[in-house]
Amino acid sequence: KVGMNVQDLAKLLHRDASEIIKKLFLLGIVTNQNQSLDEDTIEILAADYGIDAKQKEEEDLADIDRFFDDETVNEDALEPRAPVVTIMGHVDHGKTTLLDYLRKTNVTEGEAGGITQHIGAYQARLDGRLITFLDTPGHAAFSEMRARGANVTDITVLVVAADDGVQPQTIEAINHAKAAGTPVIVAVNKIDKEGANPDQVMNQLMAYDLVPEEYGGSTIFVKISAKQGQNIDQLLEMILLEADVLELKADPTQPGRGSVIEARLDKGRGPVSTVLVQQGTLHIGDPVVVGNTYGRIRTMQNEKGEDLKEAKPATPVQITGLNAVPSAGDRFVVMADEKSARAAGEEREKRAREEVRNAGSVVTLDTLFNTM
Ligand code: GDP
Ligand code: MG
């Protein structure tokens, strides 16, 4: 850093200034405590102490994307994880009905008084294997999350009503899935209805590169009735099959990181957020940065309202303990300690505020056109 003197450097290196002066003397540089040092001298000295000064300088706590994107996973520690599924499709084609059916039948099965809460995501189970469903159908939520850098979905289930066929939002959903690079499983819904024509849906979708296996393609189609629960197990089976192809794995031994699914302010509990753990394990008490907020995980619950001590990859959990309400799609990372979590969160909050201020004062063609 420019302008750093011997005393500053001594503090940074946790050494006595006299030791630094002595060391510099041996290197042929004569200084006193208050003399400022040039960059090269600092680097030589730091290297002598086994520190890469450049790297230290670049270490930016507020840059949580750097922590998040850190791909240094321990290959030996990788474990299979549940697939994360988003359900999309045209309005009234049965997304909510399907999500509700899955929640009721697969989550609360065999559990006394199992009332599931809407926390934005839940896990369904088939043959002892879990599938994580994001409970926020709607393309806006999907693209909003992606715009914030959160890529949470592994598989898209495209719901198309067999009595209505491909519609504008069906095509929109296909484009979203393509942009996100997720495989699509087509759930041809409402096959119980009179006038249902699943074959027509299959024919229509071929124009969008969704070709069923019987026509030489590789897209999985499942004919279902979300209302009557017909072939839902088959749909889950196909999701697990697709998950096997994707070989989804994560390293649970790392500090937890993931994305915010939804968040709100609760009168009694303060900021309440549902987060999806994507890598590592999240524990009670972990210091975290979440978007531009920070805190320590105070409580952690699953969709059944059960208290959890830890959450492994692909697990959605509702957490409390943050200083403010983050946004859907925000990323979170567990930090080394509460102090650095706070420092990073506050710095990010400050930057976000500055960004808003700057955006407000700068007139660009875009802002000009938008105000016209
Ligand atoms: P969304 O807009 O995609 O969430 O659609 P909904 O789940 O709200 O469903 C729209 C309407 O279709 C509701 O009246 C549902 O009861 C009905 N519906 C959904 N799935 C089926 C089905 O498999 N069969 C029949 N007959 N009706 C269905
Ligand atoms: Mg709906």
JSON list of C-alpha atoms in Angstrom, two decimals, residues 105-191:
[
{"chain": "A", "resi": 105, "resn": "THR", "atom": "CA", "xyz": [-48.08, -36.66, -0.40]},
{"chain": "A", "resi": 106, "resn": "ASN", "atom": "CA", "xyz": [-44.34, -36.86, -0.20]},
{"chain": "A", "resi": 107, "resn": "VAL", "atom": "CA", "xyz": [-43.33, -34.60, 2.60]},
{"chain": "A", "resi": 108, "resn": "THR", "atom": "CA", "xyz": [-45.85, -35.29, 5.30]},
{"chain": "A", "resi": 109, "resn": "GLU", "atom": "CA", "xyz": [-46.27, -38.97, 4.56]},
{"chain": "A", "resi": 110, "resn": "GLY", "atom": "CA", "xyz": [-46.18, -40.98, 7.75]},
{"chain": "A", "resi": 111, "resn": "GLU", "atom": "CA", "xyz": [-45.37, -38.00, 9.90]},
{"chain": "A", "resi": 112, "resn": "ALA", "atom": "CA", "xyz": [-47.67, -37.19, 12.76]},
{"chain": "A", "resi": 113, "resn": "GLY", "atom": "CA", "xyz": [-49.23, -33.77, 12.45]},
{"chain": "A", "resi": 114, "resn": "GLY", "atom": "CA", "xyz": [-46.91, -32.90, 9.62]},
{"chain": "A", "resi": 115, "resn": "ILE", "atom": "CA", "xyz": [-48.16, -29.52, 8.57]},
{"chain": "A", "resi": 116, "resn": "THR", "atom": "CA", "xyz": [-45.79, -28.04, 6.04]},
{"chain": "A", "resi": 117, "resn": "GLN", "atom": "CA", "xyz": [-45.22, -24.34, 5.93]},
{"chain": "A", "resi": 118, "resn": "HIS", "atom": "CA", "xyz": [-44.68, -22.38, 2.79]},
{"chain": "A", "resi": 119, "resn": "ILE", "atom": "CA", "xyz": [-41.06, -21.38, 3.14]},
{"chain": "A", "resi": 120, "resn": "GLY", "atom": "CA", "xyz": [-40.32, -21.17, -0.58]},
{"chain": "A", "resi": 121, "resn": "ALA", "atom": "CA", "xyz": [-38.90, -24.64, -1.05]},
{"chain": "A", "resi": 122, "resn": "TYR", "atom": "CA", "xyz": [-39.35, -28.15, 0.21]},
{"chain": "A", "resi": 123, "resn": "GLN", "atom": "CA", "xyz": [-38.06, -31.65, -0.23]},
{"chain": "A", "resi": 124, "resn": "ALA", "atom": "CA", "xyz": [-40.04, -34.58, -1.57]},
{"chain": "A", "resi": 125, "resn": "ARG", "atom": "CA", "xyz": [-38.95, -38.16, -1.15]},
{"chain": "A", "resi": 126, "resn": "LEU", "atom": "CA", "xyz": [-39.10, -41.21, -3.39]},
{"chain": "A", "resi": 127, "resn": "ASP", "atom": "CA", "xyz": [-37.57, -44.53, -2.39]},
{"chain": "A", "resi": 128, "resn": "GLY", "atom": "CA", "xyz": [-35.50, -42.82, 0.27]},
{"chain": "A", "resi": 129, "resn": "ARG", "atom": "CA", "xyz": [-34.07, -40.26, -2.14]},
{"chain": "A", "resi": 130, "resn": "LEU", "atom": "CA", "xyz": [-34.74, -36.56, -1.82]},
{"chain": "A", "resi": 131, "resn": "ILE", "atom": "CA", "xyz": [-35.74, -34.03, -4.44]},
{"chain": "A", "resi": 132, "resn": "THR", "atom": "CA", "xyz": [-35.68, -30.33, -3.63]},
{"chain": "A", "resi": 133, "resn": "PHE", "atom": "CA", "xyz": [-38.50, -28.30, -5.17]},
{"chain": "A", "resi": 134, "resn": "LEU", "atom": "CA", "xyz": [-38.43, -24.55, -5.38]},
{"chain": "A", "resi": 135, "resn": "ASP", "atom": "CA", "xyz": [-41.88, -23.44, -4.42]},
{"chain": "A", "resi": 136, "resn": "THR", "atom": "CA", "xyz": [-41.88, -20.26, -6.44]},
{"chain": "A", "resi": 137, "resn": "PRO", "atom": "CA", "xyz": [-43.27, -21.04, -9.86]},
{"chain": "A", "resi": 138, "resn": "GLY", "atom": "CA", "xyz": [-43.23, -18.03, -12.07]},
{"chain": "A", "resi": 139, "resn": "HIS", "atom": "CA", "xyz": [-40.73, -16.98, -14.62]},
{"chain": "A", "resi": 140, "resn": "ALA", "atom": "CA", "xyz": [-40.13, -13.61, -13.07]},
{"chain": "A", "resi": 141, "resn": "ALA", "atom": "CA", "xyz": [-38.73, -15.19, -9.91]},
{"chain": "A", "resi": 142, "resn": "PHE", "atom": "CA", "xyz": [-36.58, -17.52, -11.98]},
{"chain": "A", "resi": 143, "resn": "SER", "atom": "CA", "xyz": [-34.96, -14.82, -14.10]},
{"chain": "A", "resi": 144, "resn": "GLU", "atom": "CA", "xyz": [-34.70, -12.43, -11.16]},
{"chain": "A", "resi": 145, "resn": "MET", "atom": "CA", "xyz": [-32.67, -14.98, -9.26]},
{"chain": "A", "resi": 146, "resn": "ARG", "atom": "CA", "xyz": [-30.49, -15.69, -12.26]},
{"chain": "A", "resi": 147, "resn": "ALA", "atom": "CA", "xyz": [-29.94, -11.98, -12.78]},
{"chain": "A", "resi": 148, "resn": "ARG", "atom": "CA", "xyz": [-28.54, -11.83, -9.25]},
{"chain": "A", "resi": 149, "resn": "GLY", "atom": "CA", "xyz": [-26.09, -14.56, -10.08]},
{"chain": "A", "resi": 150, "resn": "ALA", "atom": "CA", "xyz": [-27.94, -17.36, -8.36]},
{"chain": "A", "resi": 151, "resn": "ASN", "atom": "CA", "xyz": [-28.04, -20.49, -10.43]},
{"chain": "A", "resi": 152, "resn": "VAL", "atom": "CA", "xyz": [-29.96, -22.76, -8.15]},
{"chain": "A", "resi": 153, "resn": "THR", "atom": "CA", "xyz": [-31.96, -24.95, -10.51]},
{"chain": "A", "resi": 154, "resn": "ASP", "atom": "CA", "xyz": [-30.65, -28.28, -11.81]},
{"chain": "A", "resi": 155, "resn": "ILE", "atom": "CA", "xyz": [-33.76, -29.47, -13.63]},
{"chain": "A", "resi": 156, "resn": "THR", "atom": "CA", "xyz": [-36.81, -27.68, -15.01]},
{"chain": "A", "resi": 157, "resn": "VAL", "atom": "CA", "xyz": [-40.16, -29.44, -15.02]},
{"chain": "A", "resi": 158, "resn": "LEU", "atom": "CA", "xyz": [-42.26, -27.88, -17.77]},
{"chain": "A", "resi": 159, "resn": "VAL", "atom": "CA", "xyz": [-45.98, -28.27, -17.09]},
{"chain": "A", "resi": 160, "resn": "VAL", "atom": "CA", "xyz": [-48.17, -28.21, -20.20]},
{"chain": "A", "resi": 161, "resn": "ALA", "atom": "CA", "xyz": [-51.92, -28.79, -19.96]},
{"chain": "A", "resi": 162, "resn": "ALA", "atom": "CA", "xyz": [-52.98, -31.50, -22.36]},
{"chain": "A", "resi": 163, "resn": "ASP", "atom": "CA", "xyz": [-56.24, -29.70, -23.09]},
{"chain": "A", "resi": 164, "resn": "ASP", "atom": "CA", "xyz": [-54.59, -26.40, -23.92]},
{"chain": "A", "resi": 165, "resn": "GLY", "atom": "CA", "xyz": [-51.25, -27.22, -25.53]},
{"chain": "A", "resi": 166, "resn": "VAL", "atom": "CA", "xyz": [-48.24, -24.96, -25.99]},
{"chain": "A", "resi": 167, "resn": "GLN", "atom": "CA", "xyz": [-48.98, -21.36, -25.01]},
{"chain": "A", "resi": 168, "resn": "PRO", "atom": "CA", "xyz": [-46.87, -18.14, -24.86]},
{"chain": "A", "resi": 169, "resn": "GLN", "atom": "CA", "xyz": [-45.60, -18.73, -21.32]},
{"chain": "A", "resi": 170, "resn": "THR", "atom": "CA", "xyz": [-44.75, -22.32, -22.23]},
{"chain": "A", "resi": 171, "resn": "ILE", "atom": "CA", "xyz": [-42.34, -20.95, -24.82]},
{"chain": "A", "resi": 172, "resn": "GLU", "atom": "CA", "xyz": [-41.05, -18.37, -22.35]},
{"chain": "A", "resi": 173, "resn": "ALA", "atom": "CA", "xyz": [-40.35, -21.15, -19.84]},
{"chain": "A", "resi": 174, "resn": "ILE", "atom": "CA", "xyz": [-38.46, -23.15, -22.47]},
{"chain": "A", "resi": 175, "resn": "ASN", "atom": "CA", "xyz": [-36.31, -20.11, -23.21]},
{"chain": "A", "resi": 176, "resn": "HIS", "atom": "CA", "xyz": [-35.59, -19.57, -19.51]},
{"chain": "A", "resi": 177, "resn": "ALA", "atom": "CA", "xyz": [-34.55, -23.19, -19.11]},
{"chain": "A", "resi": 178, "resn": "LYS", "atom": "CA", "xyz": [-32.33, -22.96, -22.19]},
{"chain": "A", "resi": 179, "resn": "ALA", "atom": "CA", "xyz": [-30.70, -19.77, -20.94]},
{"chain": "A", "resi": 180, "resn": "ALA", "atom": "CA", "xyz": [-30.03, -21.39, -17.59]},
{"chain": "A", "resi": 181, "resn": "GLY", "atom": "CA", "xyz": [-28.75, -24.53, -19.27]},
{"chain": "A", "resi": 182, "resn": "THR", "atom": "CA", "xyz": [-30.98, -26.87, -17.31]},
{"chain": "A", "resi": 183, "resn": "PRO", "atom": "CA", "xyz": [-32.48, -30.02, -18.80]},
{"chain": "A", "resi": 184, "resn": "VAL", "atom": "CA", "xyz": [-36.25, -30.00, -19.24]},
{"chain": "A", "resi": 185, "resn": "ILE", "atom": "CA", "xyz": [-38.65, -32.74, -18.23]},
{"chain": "A", "resi": 186, "resn": "VAL", "atom": "CA", "xyz": [-42.10, -32.26, -19.70]},
{"chain": "A", "resi": 187, "resn": "ALA", "atom": "CA", "xyz": [-45.07, -33.00, -17.48]},
{"chain": "A", "resi": 188, "resn": "VAL", "atom": "CA", "xyz": [-48.09, -33.24, -19.75]},
{"chain": "A", "resi": 189, "resn": "ASN", "atom": "CA", "xyz": [-50.79, -32.39, -17.23]},
{"chain": "A", "resi": 190, "resn": "LYS", "atom": "CA", "xyz": [-54.57, -32.74, -16.95]},
{"chain": "A", "resi": 191, "resn": "ILE", "atom": "CA", "xyz": [-54.67, -36.05, -18.78]}
]
